[in-house]
Amino acid sequence: MVQERQLQGNGVCWSLRLWSATVISILLLSTCFIVSCVVTYQFSMDKPNRRLSELRSNHYNVTCFSEGTMVSDKVWNCCPKDWKPFGSHCYLVTRGTSLASWNKSEENCSRMGAHLLVIHSQEEQDFITGILRTHASYYIGLWDTGHRQWRWVDQTPYEESAT
């Protein structure tokens, strides 16, 4: 009888240890999950502020304009000084004298929080050709990913029929 009670006591002890380990594991996993949620939230909330501060550091003066005729239809957009607005985008035509490569040009744009030109419509293409010098050369944000798979630098696919 004494041996049976000892065996039952050992079984209860092991069962209690197993449940304790399970509860501790669940608590640790829950804590990790909550911490990761808080960190993710902080990064996502900080991103717009970081983007705004990047724009402020790159562009001290901005010009704002509105589209639409009625107050309810107006959409305000802002472009840095000397940039040209069209639709919801801003364009800067650089007339540098150096012969930078395509990669270097894209890198320069990236430092300003921008990218090389991406053409979304025929209207946009007409606007762009209207502000460019006729006999000058310019880079655009179109690149070949391999085997004539053209893509824009903003990762949109190139549609030959669109422009």
PDB file of C-alpha atoms in Angstrom:
ATOM      1  CA  MET A   1       0.000   0.000   0.000  1.00  0.00           C
ATOM      2  CA  VAL A   2       2.764   2.381   0.899  1.00  0.00           C
ATOM      3  CA  GLN A   3       4.476   1.708  -2.422  1.00  0.00           C
ATOM      4  CA  GLU A   4       1.247   2.385  -4.358  1.00  0.00           C
ATOM      5  CA  ARG A   5       0.800   5.768  -2.648  1.00  0.00           C
ATOM      6  CA  GLN A   6       4.412   6.676  -3.393  1.00  0.00           C
ATOM      7  CA  LEU A   7       3.940   5.784  -7.070  1.00  0.00           C
ATOM      8  CA  GLN A   8       0.739   7.829  -7.217  1.00  0.00           C
ATOM      9  CA  GLY A   9       2.565  10.726  -5.506  1.00  0.00           C
ATOM     10  CA  ASN A  10       5.378  10.544  -8.084  1.00  0.00           C
ATOM     11  CA  GLY A  11       2.796  10.568 -10.913  1.00  0.00           C
ATOM     12  CA  VAL A  12       1.117  13.652  -9.462  1.00  0.00           C
ATOM     13  CA  CYS A  13       4.509  15.323  -9.048  1.00  0.00           C
ATOM     14  CA  TRP A  14       5.443  14.674 -12.688  1.00  0.00           C
ATOM     15  CA  SER A  15       2.029  15.825 -13.862  1.00  0.00           C
ATOM     16  CA  LEU A  16       2.370  19.013 -11.809  1.00  0.00           C
ATOM     17  CA  ARG A  17       5.842  19.676 -13.265  1.00  0.00           C
ATOM     18  CA  LEU A  18       4.548  19.128 -16.800  1.00  0.00           C
ATOM     19  CA  TRP A  19       1.671  21.562 -16.267  1.00  0.00           C
ATOM     20  CA  SER A  20       4.023  24.113 -14.690  1.00  0.00           C
ATOM     21  CA  ALA A  21       6.402  23.883 -17.646  1.00  0.00           C
ATOM     22  CA  THR A  22       3.468  24.272 -20.046  1.00  0.00           C
ATOM     23  CA  VAL A  23       2.108  27.348 -18.253  1.00  0.00           C
ATOM     24  CA  ILE A  24       5.567  28.954 -18.084  1.00  0.00           C
ATOM     25  CA  SER A  25       6.109  28.286 -21.813  1.00  0.00           C
ATOM     26  CA  ILE A  26       2.754  29.828 -22.699  1.00  0.00           C
ATOM     27  CA  LEU A  27       3.516  32.885 -20.555  1.00  0.00           C
ATOM     28  CA  LEU A  28       6.923  33.336 -22.215  1.00  0.00           C
ATOM     29  CA  LEU A  29       5.447  32.995 -25.706  1.00  0.00           C
ATOM     30  CA  SER A  30       2.674  35.451 -24.831  1.00  0.00           C
ATOM     31  CA  THR A  31       5.209  37.936 -23.517  1.00  0.00           C
ATOM     32  CA  CYS A  32       7.313  37.624 -26.687  1.00  0.00           C
ATOM     33  CA  PHE A  33       4.217  38.113 -28.838  1.00  0.00           C
ATOM     34  CA  ILE A  34       3.147  41.231 -26.927  1.00  0.00           C
ATOM     35  CA  VAL A  35       6.665  42.702 -27.088  1.00  0.00           C
ATOM     36  CA  SER A  36       6.860  42.071 -30.849  1.00  0.00           C
ATOM     37  CA  CYS A  37       3.464  43.743 -31.348  1.00  0.00           C
ATOM     38  CA  VAL A  38       4.569  46.804 -29.378  1.00  0.00           C
ATOM     39  CA  VAL A  39       7.859  47.067 -31.288  1.00  0.00           C
ATOM     40  CA  THR A  40       6.109  46.671 -34.653  1.00  0.00           C
ATOM     41  CA  TYR A  41       3.564  49.320 -33.692  1.00  0.00           C
ATOM     42  CA  GLN A  42       6.309  51.741 -32.641  1.00  0.00           C
ATOM     43  CA  PHE A  43       8.161  51.267 -35.940  1.00  0.00           C
ATOM     44  CA  SER A  44       5.010  51.697 -38.006  1.00  0.00           C
ATOM     45  CA  MET A  45       4.027  54.837 -36.108  1.00  0.00           C
ATOM     46  CA  ASP A  46       7.529  56.276 -36.413  1.00  0.00           C
ATOM     47  CA  LYS A  47       7.751  55.691 -40.180  1.00  0.00           C
ATOM     48  CA  PRO A  48       5.566  58.679 -41.276  1.00  0.00           C
ATOM     49  CA  ASN A  49       7.448  60.964 -38.869  1.00  0.00           C
ATOM     50  CA  ARG A  50      10.787  59.708 -40.182  1.00  0.00           C
ATOM     51  CA  ARG A  51       9.625  60.219 -43.787  1.00  0.00           C
ATOM     52  CA  LEU A  52       8.465  63.755 -42.982  1.00  0.00           C
ATOM     53  CA  SER A  53      11.771  64.613 -41.309  1.00  0.00           C
ATOM     54  CA  GLU A  54      13.649  63.219 -44.346  1.00  0.00           C
ATOM     55  CA  LEU A  55      11.617  65.469 -46.616  1.00  0.00           C
ATOM     56  CA  ARG A  56      12.265  68.450 -44.344  1.00  0.00           C
ATOM     57  CA  SER A  57      16.000  67.787 -44.288  1.00  0.00           C
ATOM     58  CA  ASN A  58      16.141  67.411 -48.088  1.00  0.00           C
ATOM     59  CA  HIS A  59      13.742  70.209 -49.006  1.00  0.00           C
ATOM     60  CA  TYR A  60      13.540  73.384 -46.981  1.00  0.00           C
ATOM     61  CA  ASN A  61      10.958  75.212 -49.106  1.00  0.00           C
ATOM     62  CA  VAL A  62       7.832  73.602 -50.482  1.00  0.00           C
ATOM     63  CA  THR A  63       5.164  74.883 -52.823  1.00  0.00           C
ATOM     64  CA  CYS A  64       1.626  73.678 -52.229  1.00  0.00           C
ATOM     65  CA  PHE A  65      -1.173  73.631 -54.766  1.00  0.00           C
ATOM     66  CA  SER A  66      -4.701  72.315 -54.998  1.00  0.00           C
ATOM     67  CA  GLU A  67      -6.555  70.409 -57.656  1.00  0.00           C
ATOM     68  CA  GLY A  68     -10.289  70.699 -58.176  1.00  0.00           C
ATOM     69  CA  THR A  69     -12.608  73.663 -58.388  1.00  0.00           C
ATOM     70  CA  MET A  70     -14.975  73.175 -55.478  1.00  0.00           C
ATOM     71  CA  VAL A  71     -13.845  73.147 -51.862  1.00  0.00           C
ATOM     72  CA  SER A  72     -15.014  69.551 -51.424  1.00  0.00           C
ATOM     73  CA  ASP A  73     -13.103  68.470 -54.558  1.00  0.00           C
ATOM     74  CA  LYS A  74      -9.815  70.135 -53.643  1.00  0.00           C
ATOM     75  CA  VAL A  75      -6.848  67.891 -53.032  1.00  0.00           C
ATOM     76  CA  TRP A  76      -3.771  69.639 -51.715  1.00  0.00           C
ATOM     77  CA  ASN A  77      -0.315  68.523 -52.742  1.00  0.00           C
ATOM     78  CA  CYS A  78       3.057  69.998 -51.904  1.00  0.00           C
ATOM     79  CA  CYS A  79       6.240  69.872 -53.932  1.00  0.00           C
ATOM     80  CA  PRO A  80       9.710  71.035 -52.948  1.00  0.00           C
ATOM     81  CA  LYS A  81      10.808  74.390 -54.323  1.00  0.00           C
ATOM     82  CA  ASP A  82      11.866  74.225 -57.997  1.00  0.00           C
ATOM     83  CA  TRP A  83      10.037  70.914 -58.525  1.00  0.00           C
ATOM     84  CA  LYS A  84       7.192  70.777 -61.055  1.00  0.00           C
ATOM     85  CA  PRO A  85       3.820  69.352 -59.940  1.00  0.00           C
ATOM     86  CA  PHE A  86       1.678  67.099 -62.096  1.00  0.00           C
ATOM     87  CA  GLY A  87      -1.222  65.113 -60.675  1.00  0.00           C
ATOM     88  CA  SER A  88      -0.134  63.808 -57.302  1.00  0.00           C
ATOM     89  CA  HIS A  89       3.571  63.674 -58.224  1.00  0.00           C
ATOM     90  CA  CYS A  90       6.451  66.141 -58.176  1.00  0.00           C
ATOM     91  CA  TYR A  91       9.199  66.277 -60.796  1.00  0.00           C
ATOM     92  CA  LEU A  92      12.689  67.738 -60.735  1.00  0.00           C
ATOM     93  CA  VAL A  93      14.596  68.071 -63.967  1.00  0.00           C
ATOM     94  CA  THR A  94      18.298  68.190 -63.240  1.00  0.00           C
ATOM     95  CA  ARG A  95      20.605  69.726 -65.749  1.00  0.00           C
ATOM     96  CA  GLY A  96      23.897  68.595 -64.306  1.00  0.00           C
ATOM     97  CA  THR A  97      27.030  68.822 -66.369  1.00  0.00           C
ATOM     98  CA  SER A  98      28.514  65.589 -65.054  1.00  0.00           C
ATOM     99  CA  LEU A  99      27.990  62.372 -66.921  1.00  0.00           C
ATOM    100  CA  ALA A 100      26.648  60.269 -64.072  1.00  0.00           C
ATOM    101  CA  SER A 101      25.636  56.672 -64.670  1.00  0.00           C
ATOM    102  CA  TRP A 102      22.045  55.433 -64.428  1.00  0.00           C
ATOM    103  CA  ASN A 103      22.813  53.804 -61.050  1.00  0.00           C
ATOM    104  CA  LYS A 104      24.412  56.980 -59.698  1.00  0.00           C
ATOM    105  CA  SER A 105      21.453  59.042 -60.908  1.00  0.00           C
ATOM    106  CA  GLU A 106      18.973  56.722 -59.183  1.00  0.00           C
ATOM    107  CA  GLU A 107      21.121  56.864 -56.038  1.00  0.00           C
ATOM    108  CA  ASN A 108      21.042  60.693 -56.126  1.00  0.00           C
ATOM    109  CA  CYS A 109      17.253  60.614 -56.471  1.00  0.00           C
ATOM    110  CA  SER A 110      16.976  58.164 -53.599  1.00  0.00           C
ATOM    111  CA  ARG A 111      18.953  60.512 -51.348  1.00  0.00           C
ATOM    112  CA  MET A 112      16.276  63.143 -52.015  1.00  0.00           C
ATOM    113  CA  GLY A 113      13.466  60.714 -51.170  1.00  0.00           C
ATOM    114  CA  ALA A 114      12.577  60.264 -54.850  1.00  0.00           C
ATOM    115  CA  HIS A 115      13.364  58.002 -57.795  1.00  0.00           C
ATOM    116  CA  LEU A 116      14.009  58.362 -61.504  1.00  0.00           C
ATOM    117  CA  LEU A 117      11.023  59.173 -63.709  1.00  0.00           C
ATOM    118  CA  VAL A 118       8.205  56.628 -63.921  1.00  0.00           C
ATOM    119  CA  ILE A 119       5.566  57.322 -66.556  1.00  0.00           C
ATOM    120  CA  HIS A 120       2.038  56.284 -65.578  1.00  0.00           C
ATOM    121  CA  SER A 121      -0.021  57.725 -68.448  1.00  0.00           C
ATOM    122  CA  GLN A 122       0.129  59.446 -71.840  1.00  0.00           C
ATOM    123  CA  GLU A 123      -0.860  62.727 -70.152  1.00  0.00           C
ATOM    124  CA  GLU A 124       2.089  62.433 -67.787  1.00  0.00           C
ATOM    125  CA  GLN A 125       4.421  61.660 -70.690  1.00  0.00           C
ATOM    126  CA  ASP A 126       3.141  64.748 -72.536  1.00  0.00           C
ATOM    127  CA  PHE A 127       3.746  66.868 -69.418  1.00  0.00           C
ATOM    128  CA  ILE A 128       7.280  65.513 -69.059  1.00  0.00           C
ATOM    129  CA  THR A 129       8.229  66.083 -72.691  1.00  0.00           C
ATOM    130  CA  GLY A 130       6.918  69.638 -72.315  1.00  0.00           C
ATOM    131  CA  ILE A 131       9.353  70.478 -69.501  1.00  0.00           C
ATOM    132  CA  LEU A 132      12.456  68.788 -70.950  1.00  0.00           C
ATOM    133  CA  ARG A 133      14.986  70.398 -73.248  1.00  0.00           C
ATOM    134  CA  THR A 134      14.745  68.966 -76.727  1.00  0.00           C
ATOM    135  CA  HIS A 135      18.412  68.259 -77.384  1.00  0.00           C
ATOM    136  CA  ALA A 136      19.371  67.060 -73.903  1.00  0.00           C
ATOM    137  CA  SER A 137      19.678  63.500 -72.626  1.00  0.00           C
ATOM    138  CA  TYR A 138      17.930  62.230 -69.514  1.00  0.00           C
ATOM    139  CA  TYR A 139      17.688  58.996 -67.572  1.00  0.00           C
ATOM    140  CA  ILE A 140      14.293  57.517 -66.772  1.00  0.00           C
ATOM    141  CA  GLY A 141      13.453  54.909 -64.162  1.00  0.00           C
ATOM    142  CA  LEU A 142      13.070  51.958 -66.516  1.00  0.00           C
ATOM    143  CA  TRP A 143      15.410  48.986 -66.249  1.00  0.00           C
ATOM    144  CA  ASP A 144      15.716  45.497 -67.665  1.00  0.00           C
ATOM    145  CA  THR A 145      15.472  42.787 -65.013  1.00  0.00           C
ATOM    146  CA  GLY A 146      16.792  40.285 -67.569  1.00  0.00           C
ATOM    147  CA  HIS A 147      15.559  38.729 -70.814  1.00  0.00           C
ATOM    148  CA  ARG A 148      13.787  41.948 -71.869  1.00  0.00           C
ATOM    149  CA  GLN A 149      11.655  42.014 -68.705  1.00  0.00           C
ATOM    150  CA  TRP A 150      11.348  45.789 -68.317  1.00  0.00           C
ATOM    151  CA  ARG A 151      10.268  47.277 -64.975  1.00  0.00           C
ATOM    152  CA  TRP A 152       9.970  50.737 -63.533  1.00  0.00           C
ATOM    153  CA  VAL A 153      12.051  51.572 -60.468  1.00  0.00           C
ATOM    154  CA  ASP A 154       8.848  51.764 -58.383  1.00  0.00           C
ATOM    155  CA  GLN A 155       8.387  48.040 -59.231  1.00  0.00           C
ATOM    156  CA  THR A 156       5.426  48.542 -61.570  1.00  0.00           C
ATOM    157  CA  PRO A 157       5.608  46.537 -64.790  1.00  0.00           C
ATOM    158  CA  TYR A 158       6.321  48.327 -68.053  1.00  0.00           C
ATOM    159  CA  GLU A 159       3.375  48.322 -70.428  1.00  0.00           C
ATOM    160  CA  GLU A 160       4.604  49.078 -73.904  1.00  0.00           C
ATOM    161  CA  SER A 161       1.121  50.017 -75.122  1.00  0.00           C
ATOM    162  CA  ALA A 162       0.646  52.612 -72.348  1.00  0.00           C
ATOM    163  CA  THR A 163       3.426  55.007 -73.348  1.00  0.00           C
TER     164      THR A 163
END
